[in-house]
Every structure is written in structure tokens, then in C-alpha cells.
Coordinates of C-alpha atoms and ligand atoms in Angstrom, one line a residue:
M95 CA 0.0 0.0 0.0
P96 CA 1.6 3.2 -1.1
I97 CA 0.6 5.2 2.0
T98 CA 3.7 6.2 4.0
R99 CA 4.2 6.6 7.7
R100 CA 5.2 10.1 6.9
Q101 CA 2.0 10.7 5.3
L102 CA 0.0 9.4 8.1
L103 CA 1.7 11.8 10.3
K104 CA 1.4 14.7 8.0
E105 CA -1.7 14.1 6.1
S106 CA -3.7 16.6 8.1
T107 CA -1.0 19.2 7.5
I108 CA -1.0 18.5 3.8
L109 CA -4.7 18.8 3.6
A110 CA -5.0 21.9 5.7
A111 CA -2.3 23.5 3.5
M112 CA -3.8 22.4 0.3
L113 CA -7.3 23.6 1.2
T114 CA -6.1 27.0 2.4
S115 CA -3.6 27.7 -0.4
P116 CA -1.3 25.6 -2.6
W117 CA 2.5 25.4 -1.9
T118 CA 3.2 27.8 -4.6
R119 CA 1.3 30.6 -3.2
A120 CA 3.5 30.3 -0.1
A121 CA 6.6 30.1 -2.2
Q122 CA 5.6 33.1 -4.2
A123 CA 5.0 35.1 -1.0
G124 CA 8.6 34.3 -0.2
L125 CA 7.7 32.3 2.9
T126 CA 10.0 29.7 4.2
W127 CA 8.7 26.2 4.7
C128 CA 7.7 25.6 8.3
S129 CA 5.2 22.8 8.4
G130 CA 5.3 22.7 4.6
S131 CA 9.0 22.1 4.3
E132 CA 9.0 18.5 5.4
V133 CA 6.2 17.7 3.1
L134 CA 7.3 19.5 -0.1
Q135 CA 11.0 19.0 0.5
S136 CA 13.1 18.3 3.5
D137 CA 16.8 18.6 3.6
G138 CA 16.7 17.2 7.2
R139 CA 14.9 14.1 6.2
A140 CA 17.2 13.4 3.3
L141 CA 20.2 13.8 5.6
L142 CA 18.8 11.5 8.3
K143 CA 18.7 8.7 5.7
S144 CA 22.2 9.0 4.6
Q145 CA 25.7 8.3 6.0
P146 CA 27.1 11.2 7.9
H147 CA 29.9 12.7 5.9
P148 CA 31.8 16.0 6.2
T149 CA 31.0 18.6 3.5
I150 CA 32.1 22.1 2.9
N151 CA 29.7 24.6 4.4
P152 CA 29.1 27.1 1.6
N153 CA 28.5 29.9 4.2
T154 CA 32.4 29.8 4.8
L155 CA 33.0 30.7 1.2
A156 CA 33.6 34.2 0.0
R157 CA 30.6 35.6 -1.7
F158 CA 30.6 36.9 -5.3
V159 CA 34.3 36.7 -6.2
D160 CA 34.0 34.8 -9.4
P161 CA 32.5 36.2 -12.6
L162 CA 29.5 34.2 -13.9
P163 CA 30.8 31.9 -16.7
I164 CA 28.7 31.9 -19.8
P165 CA 28.8 28.5 -21.5
S166 CA 30.3 28.6 -25.0
R167 CA 28.2 27.9 -28.1
A168 CA 28.4 24.4 -29.6
K169 CA 30.4 24.6 -32.8
I170 CA 29.5 22.9 -36.1
S171 CA 32.1 20.4 -37.1
G172 CA 30.7 20.0 -40.6
Y173 CA 27.8 19.0 -42.8
R174 CA 26.4 15.5 -43.2
P175 CA 23.7 14.0 -45.4
S176 CA 20.4 13.8 -43.6
P177 CA 19.7 10.1 -42.5
D178 CA 16.1 10.5 -43.8
G179 CA 17.6 10.6 -47.3
A180 CA 16.7 14.2 -48.0
R181 CA 19.2 15.9 -50.4
D182 CA 20.1 18.7 -47.9
K183 CA 23.2 18.3 -45.9
L184 CA 22.6 19.0 -42.2
P185 CA 24.8 20.8 -39.7
F186 CA 26.7 18.2 -37.9
Y187 CA 28.1 18.5 -34.2
R188 CA 30.4 16.2 -32.4
I189 CA 30.3 16.5 -28.7
E190 CA 32.6 14.5 -26.4
M191 CA 31.7 13.6 -22.9
R192 CA 35.0 14.0 -21.0
E193 CA 36.3 14.0 -17.4
F194 CA 38.0 17.2 -16.4
A195 CA 38.6 19.2 -13.3
E196 CA 37.6 22.9 -12.8
R197 CA 37.3 25.2 -9.9
L198 CA 33.7 25.8 -8.7
H199 CA 35.0 28.7 -6.6
R200 CA 38.2 30.9 -6.4
D201 CA 39.0 29.5 -3.0
L202 CA 38.4 25.8 -3.8
A203 CA 40.6 23.2 -5.4
P204 CA 39.6 22.0 -8.9
T205 CA 36.6 19.6 -8.8
R206 CA 36.5 16.5 -10.9
Q207 CA 33.5 16.6 -13.2
W208 CA 32.0 14.9 -16.3
G209 CA 31.0 17.3 -18.9
Y210 CA 29.8 17.5 -22.6
G211 CA 32.7 19.0 -24.3
A212 CA 34.6 19.0 -21.0
S213 CA 32.5 21.8 -19.5
V214 CA 29.6 22.0 -17.1
P215 CA 27.1 23.0 -18.2
G216 CA 28.0 21.8 -21.8
P217 CA 28.1 24.1 -24.8
I218 CA 24.8 25.8 -25.7
F219 CA 23.2 24.6 -29.0
E220 CA 21.4 27.4 -30.8
T221 CA 19.1 26.8 -33.6
Q222 CA 16.0 27.9 -35.6
S223 CA 12.7 26.2 -35.5
G224 CA 12.4 23.8 -38.4
K225 CA 16.2 23.6 -39.0
P226 CA 17.3 20.1 -38.4
L227 CA 20.7 19.2 -37.0
M228 CA 22.7 16.1 -36.1
V229 CA 24.8 15.4 -33.1
E230 CA 27.3 12.7 -32.6
W231 CA 27.4 12.2 -28.8
V232 CA 30.7 10.6 -28.0
N233 CA 31.4 8.8 -24.7
S234 CA 35.1 9.5 -23.9
L235 CA 34.6 9.1 -20.2
P236 CA 36.8 6.8 -18.0
E237 CA 35.8 3.2 -17.4
K238 CA 35.1 3.7 -13.7
H239 CA 32.4 5.8 -12.2
F240 CA 33.4 8.2 -9.3
L241 CA 30.0 8.3 -7.7
P242 CA 28.3 5.4 -5.8
I243 CA 26.4 3.1 -8.1
D244 CA 23.6 1.1 -6.5
H245 CA 23.8 -2.4 -8.2
T246 CA 20.5 -3.4 -6.5
I247 CA 18.6 -0.9 -8.7
H248 CA 17.0 -2.2 -11.9
G249 CA 19.1 -1.6 -14.9
A250 CA 22.3 -0.9 -12.9
E251 CA 23.2 -4.5 -12.0
A252 CA 26.8 -5.4 -11.2
N253 CA 27.3 -7.3 -14.4
L254 CA 26.8 -4.1 -16.4
P255 CA 29.6 -1.8 -17.3
E256 CA 29.9 1.0 -14.7
V257 CA 30.1 3.9 -17.1
R258 CA 27.1 4.0 -19.5
T259 CA 25.7 7.1 -21.1
V260 CA 22.9 8.0 -23.4
V261 CA 21.8 11.6 -24.3
H262 CA 18.2 12.8 -24.1
L263 CA 17.2 16.3 -25.4
H264 CA 14.6 17.2 -22.9
G265 CA 11.6 19.0 -24.5
A266 CA 12.5 17.9 -28.1
K267 CA 10.0 16.6 -30.6
A268 CA 12.4 14.0 -31.9
P269 CA 12.1 10.6 -33.4
A270 CA 12.2 7.7 -31.0
D271 CA 15.6 6.5 -32.2
S272 CA 17.1 9.9 -31.5
D273 CA 15.4 10.4 -28.2
G274 CA 17.9 8.6 -25.9
Y275 CA 15.9 5.7 -24.6
P276 CA 17.4 4.8 -21.2
E277 CA 18.3 1.3 -22.3
D278 CA 20.1 2.6 -25.5
W279 CA 23.2 3.4 -23.3
Y280 CA 26.7 2.9 -24.6
I281 CA 30.2 2.6 -23.0
P282 CA 33.4 4.7 -23.2
G283 CA 34.8 4.6 -26.7
K284 CA 31.4 4.4 -28.4
S285 CA 29.1 7.1 -29.7
A286 CA 25.5 7.6 -31.0
T287 CA 24.5 10.1 -33.8
Y288 CA 21.1 11.6 -33.2
L289 CA 18.9 13.7 -35.5
Y290 CA 17.0 16.6 -34.1
P291 CA 14.4 17.9 -36.5
N292 CA 13.5 20.9 -34.4
H293 CA 10.0 21.3 -35.8
Q294 CA 8.7 23.1 -32.8
D295 CA 8.3 26.5 -31.3
A296 CA 11.2 28.5 -29.8
A297 CA 11.9 27.2 -26.4
I298 CA 14.6 26.5 -23.8
L299 CA 15.4 22.8 -24.2
W300 CA 18.2 21.0 -22.3
Y301 CA 20.2 17.9 -23.0
H302 CA 21.4 15.5 -20.2
D303 CA 22.2 11.9 -19.6
H304 CA 19.5 9.4 -19.3
A305 CA 21.3 6.0 -18.7
M306 CA 19.2 3.4 -17.0
G307 CA 19.7 3.3 -13.2
I308 CA 22.5 5.8 -13.1
T309 CA 21.0 8.9 -14.5
R310 CA 21.1 10.6 -11.1
L311 CA 24.9 10.0 -10.9
N312 CA 25.7 11.0 -14.5
I313 CA 23.9 14.3 -14.2
Y314 CA 25.3 15.0 -10.8
A315 CA 28.7 14.4 -12.3
G316 CA 27.9 17.3 -14.8
L317 CA 26.2 15.8 -17.9
L318 CA 23.8 18.5 -18.8
G319 CA 23.6 21.6 -21.1
L320 CA 21.2 23.9 -22.8
F321 CA 19.7 23.8 -26.3
L322 CA 17.9 26.9 -27.5
I323 CA 15.5 26.9 -30.3
R324 CA 14.6 30.3 -31.8
D325 CA 11.8 31.2 -34.3
D326 CA 10.6 34.3 -36.2
L327 CA 7.8 35.1 -33.9
E328 CA 10.2 35.3 -31.0
S329 CA 12.7 37.4 -33.0
A330 CA 10.0 39.9 -33.9
L331 CA 9.3 40.5 -30.2
N332 CA 12.7 42.4 -30.0
L333 CA 13.6 40.7 -26.6
P334 CA 16.9 41.5 -25.0
S335 CA 19.5 39.5 -27.0
G336 CA 23.2 39.0 -27.5
K337 CA 25.1 40.0 -24.3
Y338 CA 21.8 40.9 -22.7
E339 CA 20.5 37.3 -22.9
I340 CA 21.9 35.3 -20.1
P341 CA 21.6 31.5 -19.6
L342 CA 21.4 30.5 -16.0
V343 CA 21.8 26.8 -15.3
I344 CA 21.2 26.4 -11.6
Y345 CA 21.7 23.2 -9.5
D346 CA 22.7 22.1 -6.0
R347 CA 25.7 20.0 -5.0
M348 CA 27.6 18.8 -1.9
L349 CA 31.4 19.1 -1.7
S350 CA 33.8 17.1 0.4
P351 CA 36.5 19.0 2.3
D352 CA 38.9 18.3 -0.6
S353 CA 36.5 20.2 -3.0
Q354 CA 35.2 17.1 -4.7
L355 CA 31.6 16.3 -5.5
Y356 CA 30.0 14.3 -2.7
Y357 CA 26.9 12.2 -3.4
P358 CA 25.2 10.9 -0.3
V359 CA 24.9 7.1 0.3
S360 CA 22.3 5.3 2.4
L361 CA 22.8 3.5 5.7
K362 CA 22.3 0.2 4.0
A363 CA 25.4 -1.7 3.1
G364 CA 25.6 -2.6 -0.5
A365 CA 22.6 -0.5 -1.4
P366 CA 23.8 3.1 -1.4
W367 CA 20.7 4.7 -3.2
V368 CA 19.0 7.5 -1.2
P369 CA 15.5 8.6 -2.0
E370 CA 16.3 12.3 -2.4
V371 CA 19.4 14.5 -2.5
Y372 CA 19.5 18.1 -1.6
G373 CA 22.9 19.8 -1.7
D374 CA 23.4 23.0 0.4
T375 CA 25.8 24.4 -2.2
I376 CA 24.2 26.1 -5.2
V377 CA 26.0 26.3 -8.5
V378 CA 25.2 28.6 -11.4
N379 CA 26.8 27.9 -14.8
G380 CA 29.5 26.0 -12.9
K381 CA 30.4 28.5 -10.2
I382 CA 29.3 29.0 -6.6
F383 CA 28.2 32.5 -5.7
P384 CA 29.2 34.0 -9.1
Y385 CA 28.5 37.7 -9.9
L386 CA 27.5 39.4 -13.2
E387 CA 28.0 43.0 -14.2
V388 CA 24.9 44.3 -16.0
E389 CA 24.0 47.6 -17.6
P390 CA 21.0 49.4 -16.2
R391 CA 18.5 48.0 -18.7
K392 CA 16.5 44.9 -19.4
Y393 CA 18.0 41.5 -19.5
R394 CA 16.6 38.2 -20.5
L395 CA 17.4 35.3 -18.3
R396 CA 17.0 31.7 -19.6
I397 CA 16.8 29.7 -16.4
L398 CA 16.9 25.9 -15.9
N399 CA 16.6 24.1 -12.7
G400 CA 19.2 21.2 -13.3
S401 CA 19.1 19.9 -9.8
N402 CA 18.6 16.3 -9.0
G403 CA 15.9 16.9 -6.5
R404 CA 15.8 20.5 -5.2
F405 CA 13.1 23.1 -6.2
F406 CA 14.1 26.7 -6.5
A407 CA 11.9 29.6 -5.3
L408 CA 14.0 32.5 -6.8
A409 CA 13.6 36.1 -5.8
L410 CA 15.7 39.3 -6.2
S411 CA 17.0 41.1 -3.0
S412 CA 15.9 44.5 -4.5
G413 CA 12.3 43.2 -4.2
Q414 CA 11.8 44.0 -7.9
P415 CA 9.7 41.6 -10.0
F416 CA 10.5 39.2 -12.7
Y417 CA 8.6 39.3 -16.0
Q418 CA 8.2 35.7 -16.9
I419 CA 7.8 35.5 -20.6
G420 CA 8.2 31.7 -21.2
T421 CA 8.0 28.3 -19.6
D422 CA 9.3 24.8 -20.6
Q423 CA 8.0 24.8 -24.1
G424 CA 8.2 28.4 -25.1
L425 CA 6.6 31.8 -24.8
L426 CA 3.6 32.5 -22.6
P427 CA 0.6 34.4 -24.1
S428 CA 1.7 37.5 -22.2
P429 CA 4.3 38.4 -19.5
V430 CA 3.5 37.3 -16.0
V431 CA 4.8 39.6 -13.2
L432 CA 6.2 37.6 -10.3
R433 CA 8.4 38.3 -7.3
N434 CA 9.2 34.6 -6.9
I435 CA 9.9 32.1 -9.5
L436 CA 9.1 28.5 -8.6
L437 CA 11.0 25.9 -10.5
F438 CA 11.1 22.2 -9.9
P439 CA 13.8 20.1 -11.3
A440 CA 13.9 20.1 -15.2
E441 CA 11.4 23.1 -15.3
R442 CA 12.6 26.2 -17.2
A443 CA 11.7 29.9 -16.9
D444 CA 12.3 32.5 -19.5
V445 CA 12.3 35.9 -17.7
V446 CA 13.0 39.5 -18.3
V447 CA 14.5 41.6 -15.4
D448 CA 14.8 45.4 -15.7
F449 CA 17.9 46.9 -14.0
A450 CA 17.1 50.4 -15.2
G451 CA 17.2 52.9 -12.4
K452 CA 19.3 50.5 -10.3
E453 CA 22.7 52.1 -11.2
G454 CA 25.4 51.2 -8.7
Q455 CA 23.3 48.6 -6.9
R456 CA 24.3 45.1 -6.0
I457 CA 21.2 42.8 -6.4
V458 CA 21.3 39.3 -5.2
L459 CA 19.4 36.4 -6.7
K460 CA 18.1 34.3 -3.8
H461 CA 16.6 30.9 -3.3
Q462 CA 14.6 31.4 -0.1
S463 CA 17.3 32.5 2.4
K464 CA 20.1 31.1 0.3
E465 CA 22.2 33.5 -1.8
V466 CA 22.6 32.2 -5.4
M467 CA 24.3 34.9 -7.4
Q468 CA 24.8 38.7 -7.6
F469 CA 24.1 41.3 -10.3
R470 CA 26.3 44.4 -10.2
V471 CA 24.5 47.2 -11.9
L472 CA 27.0 49.4 -13.8
S473 CA 26.3 53.1 -14.1
G474 CA 26.1 53.5 -17.9
G475 CA 25.9 51.7 -21.1
P476 CA 24.3 52.3 -24.5
K477 CA 20.7 53.6 -24.4
E478 CA 18.2 50.8 -24.4
T479 CA 15.6 50.7 -27.2
G480 CA 12.4 48.6 -27.1
S481 CA 10.1 47.7 -24.4
L482 CA 8.6 44.4 -23.3
P483 CA 5.6 43.6 -25.5
D484 CA 2.4 42.7 -23.7
R485 CA 1.4 40.1 -26.3
L486 CA 3.9 37.3 -26.7
R487 CA 2.7 34.0 -28.4
P488 CA -1.0 33.1 -28.3
V489 CA -1.5 29.7 -26.7
T490 CA -4.8 28.0 -27.8
A491 CA -6.3 25.9 -25.1
I492 CA -6.8 22.3 -26.1
T493 CA -10.4 21.6 -25.5
Q494 CA -11.3 18.8 -23.1
S495 CA -13.9 17.5 -25.5
S496 CA -11.3 16.8 -28.1
A497 CA -9.7 14.1 -25.8
T498 CA -10.4 10.6 -26.9
R499 CA -9.2 9.0 -23.6
T500 CA -8.6 9.9 -20.0
R501 CA -6.1 7.8 -18.0
S502 CA -5.8 7.8 -14.2
L503 CA -2.3 7.2 -13.1
T504 CA -1.0 7.0 -9.6
L505 CA 2.3 8.2 -8.2
G506 CA 3.3 5.9 -5.3
E507 CA 6.1 5.4 -2.9
Y508 CA 6.9 2.0 -1.3
L509 CA 8.6 1.4 2.1
D510 CA 10.3 -1.5 3.7
A511 CA 9.4 -2.9 7.1
S512 CA 11.4 -0.3 8.8
G513 CA 9.6 2.5 7.0
E514 CA 12.5 3.3 4.7
S515 CA 11.6 4.3 1.2
I516 CA 12.7 1.6 -1.3
L517 CA 11.2 2.6 -4.5
M518 CA 8.6 4.8 -6.3
L519 CA 6.3 3.6 -9.0
L520 CA 4.0 5.0 -11.7
N521 CA 0.6 3.4 -11.5
G522 CA 2.0 0.6 -9.4
L523 CA 4.1 -0.8 -12.3
H524 CA 7.8 -1.5 -12.6
W525 CA 9.9 -0.5 -15.6
K526 CA 10.1 -4.0 -17.1
M527 CA 6.3 -4.6 -17.1
P528 CA 4.4 -4.5 -20.4
V529 CA 3.7 -1.0 -21.8
T530 CA 0.3 0.2 -20.6
E531 CA 0.1 3.7 -22.1
K532 CA -0.2 3.5 -25.8
P533 CA -1.7 6.8 -27.1
V534 CA -2.4 7.0 -30.9
L535 CA -0.4 9.5 -32.8
N536 CA -2.3 12.8 -33.4
T537 CA -5.0 12.2 -30.7
V538 CA -5.6 14.0 -27.5
E539 CA -5.6 12.5 -24.1
I540 CA -6.1 13.7 -20.5
W541 CA -3.8 12.2 -17.9
N542 CA -4.9 12.4 -14.2
L543 CA -1.8 12.2 -12.1
I544 CA -3.0 11.0 -8.7
N545 CA -0.2 11.7 -6.2
L546 CA -0.5 9.3 -3.2
T547 CA 2.8 10.2 -1.7
G548 CA 4.0 13.0 0.7
D549 CA 6.2 14.7 -1.9
A550 CA 5.6 16.8 -5.0
H551 CA 6.9 15.0 -8.1
P552 CA 7.8 16.9 -11.3
I553 CA 6.4 14.6 -14.1
H554 CA 7.8 14.7 -17.5
L555 CA 6.6 13.1 -20.8
H556 CA 9.2 12.7 -23.6
M557 CA 8.4 14.0 -27.2
V558 CA 5.2 16.0 -26.4
R559 CA 4.2 19.3 -25.0
F560 CA 1.0 19.6 -22.9
Q561 CA -1.2 22.0 -21.0
I562 CA -2.2 21.8 -17.3
L563 CA -5.9 21.7 -16.7
D564 CA -6.0 21.9 -13.0
R565 CA -4.9 20.5 -9.6
R566 CA -7.5 19.2 -7.1
P567 CA -7.0 17.9 -3.6
F568 CA -8.4 14.4 -2.7
D569 CA -8.4 12.2 0.3
I570 CA -5.5 9.8 0.2
F571 CA -6.8 7.5 2.9
T572 CA -10.1 6.9 1.0
Y573 CA -8.0 6.2 -2.1
N574 CA -5.9 3.7 -0.3
T575 CA -8.8 1.8 1.3
Q576 CA -11.4 2.1 -1.5
K577 CA -9.4 2.9 -4.7
Q578 CA -11.6 5.9 -5.1
V579 CA -10.8 9.5 -5.7
K580 CA -12.8 11.5 -3.2
F581 CA -12.1 15.2 -3.8
I582 CA -11.9 17.3 -0.7
G583 CA -11.8 20.7 -2.3
P584 CA -12.3 22.7 -5.5
P585 CA -9.8 22.4 -8.4
F586 CA -7.1 25.1 -8.6
P587 CA -6.3 26.4 -12.1
P588 CA -2.6 26.3 -13.1
E589 CA -0.5 29.2 -11.9
P590 CA -0.3 32.1 -14.4
A591 CA 3.3 31.1 -15.3
E592 CA 2.1 27.6 -16.1
T593 CA -0.5 28.7 -18.6
G594 CA 1.7 28.1 -21.6
W595 CA 3.1 24.9 -23.0
K596 CA 4.7 22.6 -20.6
D597 CA 6.7 19.3 -20.7
T598 CA 7.2 18.9 -16.9
V599 CA 4.4 19.3 -14.4
R600 CA 4.6 19.6 -10.7
A601 CA 2.3 16.9 -9.1
D602 CA 1.5 18.0 -5.6
P603 CA 1.0 15.5 -2.8
G604 CA -2.6 14.5 -2.2
V605 CA -3.6 16.3 -5.4
V606 CA -4.9 15.1 -8.7
T607 CA -3.0 17.0 -11.4
R608 CA -4.7 16.9 -14.7
I609 CA -2.8 17.5 -18.0
I610 CA -4.1 17.5 -21.6
I611 CA -1.7 16.2 -24.2
H612 CA -1.9 16.3 -28.1
F613 CA 0.4 13.4 -29.1
E614 CA 1.9 15.2 -32.1
G615 CA 5.2 14.2 -33.7
Y616 CA 6.5 10.7 -34.1
P617 CA 5.3 7.2 -33.3
G618 CA 7.4 4.8 -31.2
R619 CA 8.7 4.0 -27.8
Y620 CA 9.3 6.9 -25.4
V621 CA 9.3 7.3 -21.6
W622 CA 7.5 9.3 -19.0
H623 CA 8.9 9.7 -15.5
C624 CA 9.4 11.7 -12.4
H625 CA 12.2 14.1 -12.8
L626 CA 13.5 13.8 -9.2
L627 CA 16.4 11.8 -10.4
E628 CA 16.6 9.5 -7.5
H629 CA 13.0 8.5 -8.1
E630 CA 13.5 8.2 -11.9
D631 CA 16.4 5.9 -11.4
N632 CA 14.5 3.7 -8.9
E633 CA 11.5 2.7 -11.1
M634 CA 9.5 6.0 -11.2
M635 CA 9.8 5.8 -14.9
R636 CA 7.7 3.9 -17.4
P637 CA 8.0 3.4 -21.2
Y638 CA 5.0 4.6 -23.2
E639 CA 4.3 3.9 -26.9
I640 CA 2.8 6.2 -29.5
L641 CA 0.9 4.1 -31.9
H642 CA 0.6 5.0 -35.7
S643 CA -2.7 6.6 -36.3
Ligands
C2O984 CU1 14.8 15.6 -18.6 CU2 13.4 11.9 -19.4 O1 14.2 13.8 -19.0
CU985 CU1 9.2 11.6 -7.9

């Protein structure tokens, strides 16, 4: 039964909180989590379940001494014939995954990492909607992993090679054989060449590792990067560009006293997997506490939460707002004014921040009480032209009556006799069980994500984009005893910043989250999963198959 001890204790808290206001309202008001913290995310709980280990306290590091690195652009290495036989030659990139060491902070020793093109984050791809490209992803990593593999996890058995990689372009409408199916991993010395058609709206995509059973370790080691698609509609909006467009890849880590990445391990001998990882050290584009000099004008920030498990509630110390213009799958219908940006792992926010009138100020980007980075506003610069348009990209709602099928799918956590979390499942099914979700290409479905656990889970579907219909609290106890959804409050509409196209949705605890999906693109075998990487690796991932229409 997927009800947890923790839930029994906290259910009343969850329900009370859900009925009065969703988590996000609290986050947006800049509140810290008192009773909510343990439910939504608890550093303390995660720590209790892992071996004690000394780590560097980030509060002992000097603030804002390193400039913010801007990842380089991926470079074309040539042109190759398109694999689909079309006559046009396509831009071809060759990206090597390599081990290297780099300082995360001026006062730390270089940290061993694994990066695409030997940088973390990897080089940024930049392309136009409708312009296909090919990438050869080359595994040039060492033969040994430097993070703790749990061989009791499905897909990471001891007879398999330790170092296995496969690349997924998150948010891409890509053919199945270029999507990075978790079992399509390959070992050092091998590579895979993928085709990305890019027939989709301008958006912030990101590429990352997806190897079965060790994705959490490969991404923690550094295997992630951004992939930006642009289009004419976006260009016509005259948004801040060039040096005024700043990518921010934000994630949390833990560091051992020797400045090396520390990944926590459980208290169980031979089974190091831990259910959640929250590092106290926040890294932006590969640096801790970086600073960026900005002109007193508007900037466009392209933000990714690349953490394994941590959500971010970002705010500016000046109290000024963000203008959120886009979400996972591109532009919102119009800018949303927010003082806090809530991002769960894998979610993206496209935001404009206006530093005009802030000459000489030092503005800190914060996550709750933690400092993340600093903006130093210079006193001059060329005069800014252009203002933020109030219409961006129209988003037509998919009508519920167009759906040919509604699926009810549970999110569950399973405990051992001592109450320790051992795995998480989608709809009670393991990865290896037969495929149960087989939508037909070009049809519309509604998926009801019924969260029976005490945690919020960011749920991601490959290949498609979707819209959030609503979130509605239900009684977990009734569900567990009678397998019936008994709602205990009205549905909440999506947050304003969630009213565009999404590919990852936060499923709150004790809530049915409804999404509506148009399965456009390609037929074939894909996956859907929780993007808390510890969950994803331990069975909270399922194949799904898009059938030919
Ligand atoms: Cu970010 Cu299955 O992916
Ligand atoms: Cu999860």
C-alpha cells in the first residue's frame, strides 16, 4: 500500500495547507517552509537517511568573487547528409563527454566533473525552429564511475559496465531512435548520432544523460547543457539579446572538504541509493556565488533548474519583479509579473529583469534565504531601445472535449518494514512490465496524475508538450482503502506562469493534477517519468508507446 508513515503523520498538515492555499502561493509570497518544508522537500529528512559525511559549508566561502561563466556555443564540425535521405546536408556537431577538473569557486581546489565538451554546463546549442541538425554524442569518459552506483537498482546490475551514457534532449520533438531511450546506453569509446528535426516553437530545451539506473549520478557528475530553439515570432518581439540574454543553469551539490563532489549514500550496506538528494551548495553555470556585471537596462534570463531533487523559489534582493515570458515549451501568451519564480527540477523559466534605475546597486538572486548569485548594476551603457511587448505568443487551449481518452495514473512510494523508502512507482508498475500507455499519434488524451505520496513530483513526458488543466486535492486515505478518488476541495487552475506549453508538471502531494496532451510528432517507444532523479532511477519511470494513427 503506497501510503507512507510520513503521510499518516502529515496528512492533516497536507490537507490543511492544500485547502487554504497551494504550496506555490506560499513560495511566491517568499515564505520559508515551516510545516510545509517537510512535506514538499526536506533537507533534514534526506540527511537523516544517509551516512554522515563532512561537507564544505558554503557559508564559509567568500561571496561573489567569481564572474558568472557563460557557456560557450556548440560549434558545427561540418555538414552531413540527412539520415532520412533528403538531399540537404545538415549541420553536424560532435560532442565528447569527458572527465576534467575545474574550480567551482576561487578558494576551492579543482573539482573533478564529467561534462559534454569538457565543460559543465556543456556548450549551448542554438538553432532555428524547423532547421534540423545532427549530433554525434561521444562517450570519452573513463571506465570507472566516481559516484556510488547502487547495483540493486533495476538496470544498474553489477554485471553491467559501470560507465554508461545516453543523451536525451529534454523537450525535443524527436524521433524515437534519437530520443535517448534509457536502455540505449553505450560505453566509453562508443558514440551515437542523433537527428533533431527541431520542428517546434522557440523554447529552452536541455540535454542531459538518461542512462538506465545511473542517470542521477551522471547528471550530478555534470552531464547537462542547454539547447535553445529560436523562431521568427520570437525574434519579432525584440527581446533582449546578445550579451543581454543570459543563460542560468542552476543546480545544487555537496562538496567534500577536498572540494570534490559528494553524493550521499544510504545507511544500508551494498545499497547506497538514497530517495532524495539536496545539496546545500548552489552552483550557477559551474560557479558557486558568481557575480555578473549588468547595464541598467532589461536582461533576458533563460533559467533551468538542473538539480537532481531541489526546487528553487527564486527572488531578487531588491524586491523587484521578474517578468516571466516563457516556460518549458516556449513563450507565454503575455508576460507574468512575479516576485518569486518557482522551478522544480527540469522546469525552465524565460524571464526579463529590468535593471534600469538601479545604477550602482548590487542585487542578489536568492533561493529562499540562500544567496545564489549577484548582479552588479553598472552606471552606464548604451541607451536601451524597445520595451517588453504585452502580447507574446498566443496559446490556444486544447479543448477537453477533443480528448479521446482519460487515463488515471498513480504516483506511489513504497517502504520497507522499517519505514524506509525503497522505490517509487507510476501506476504501481515496474519499468520492465508491459507497456500500458499507448496513445495514438495525433490524438488528444487527458492524464490524471494521482499523487499518493507525501512529496511533490515533477512529471515529464518525452516528445510531447502539454497544457495543465487543474490540480484538485483528494483524500489519500479513502483512495488507499477504496481505490476511489474522493475530492476534498475545488480544483485550482494552473499558476499564471504555467498557462503556456509545458513538458514537466509539478504533481503536488494529495492532489490530482490533470494535464491534456496532443500526441503530435513521431510514433514509437518513449518514456514518462518523475524528474526527481533519485526517483526516476529507482523505477519511477515507465515506457510509453505512441501508436501509428
Ligand atoms: Cu529531462 Cu526523461 O528527461
Ligand atoms: Cu518523484
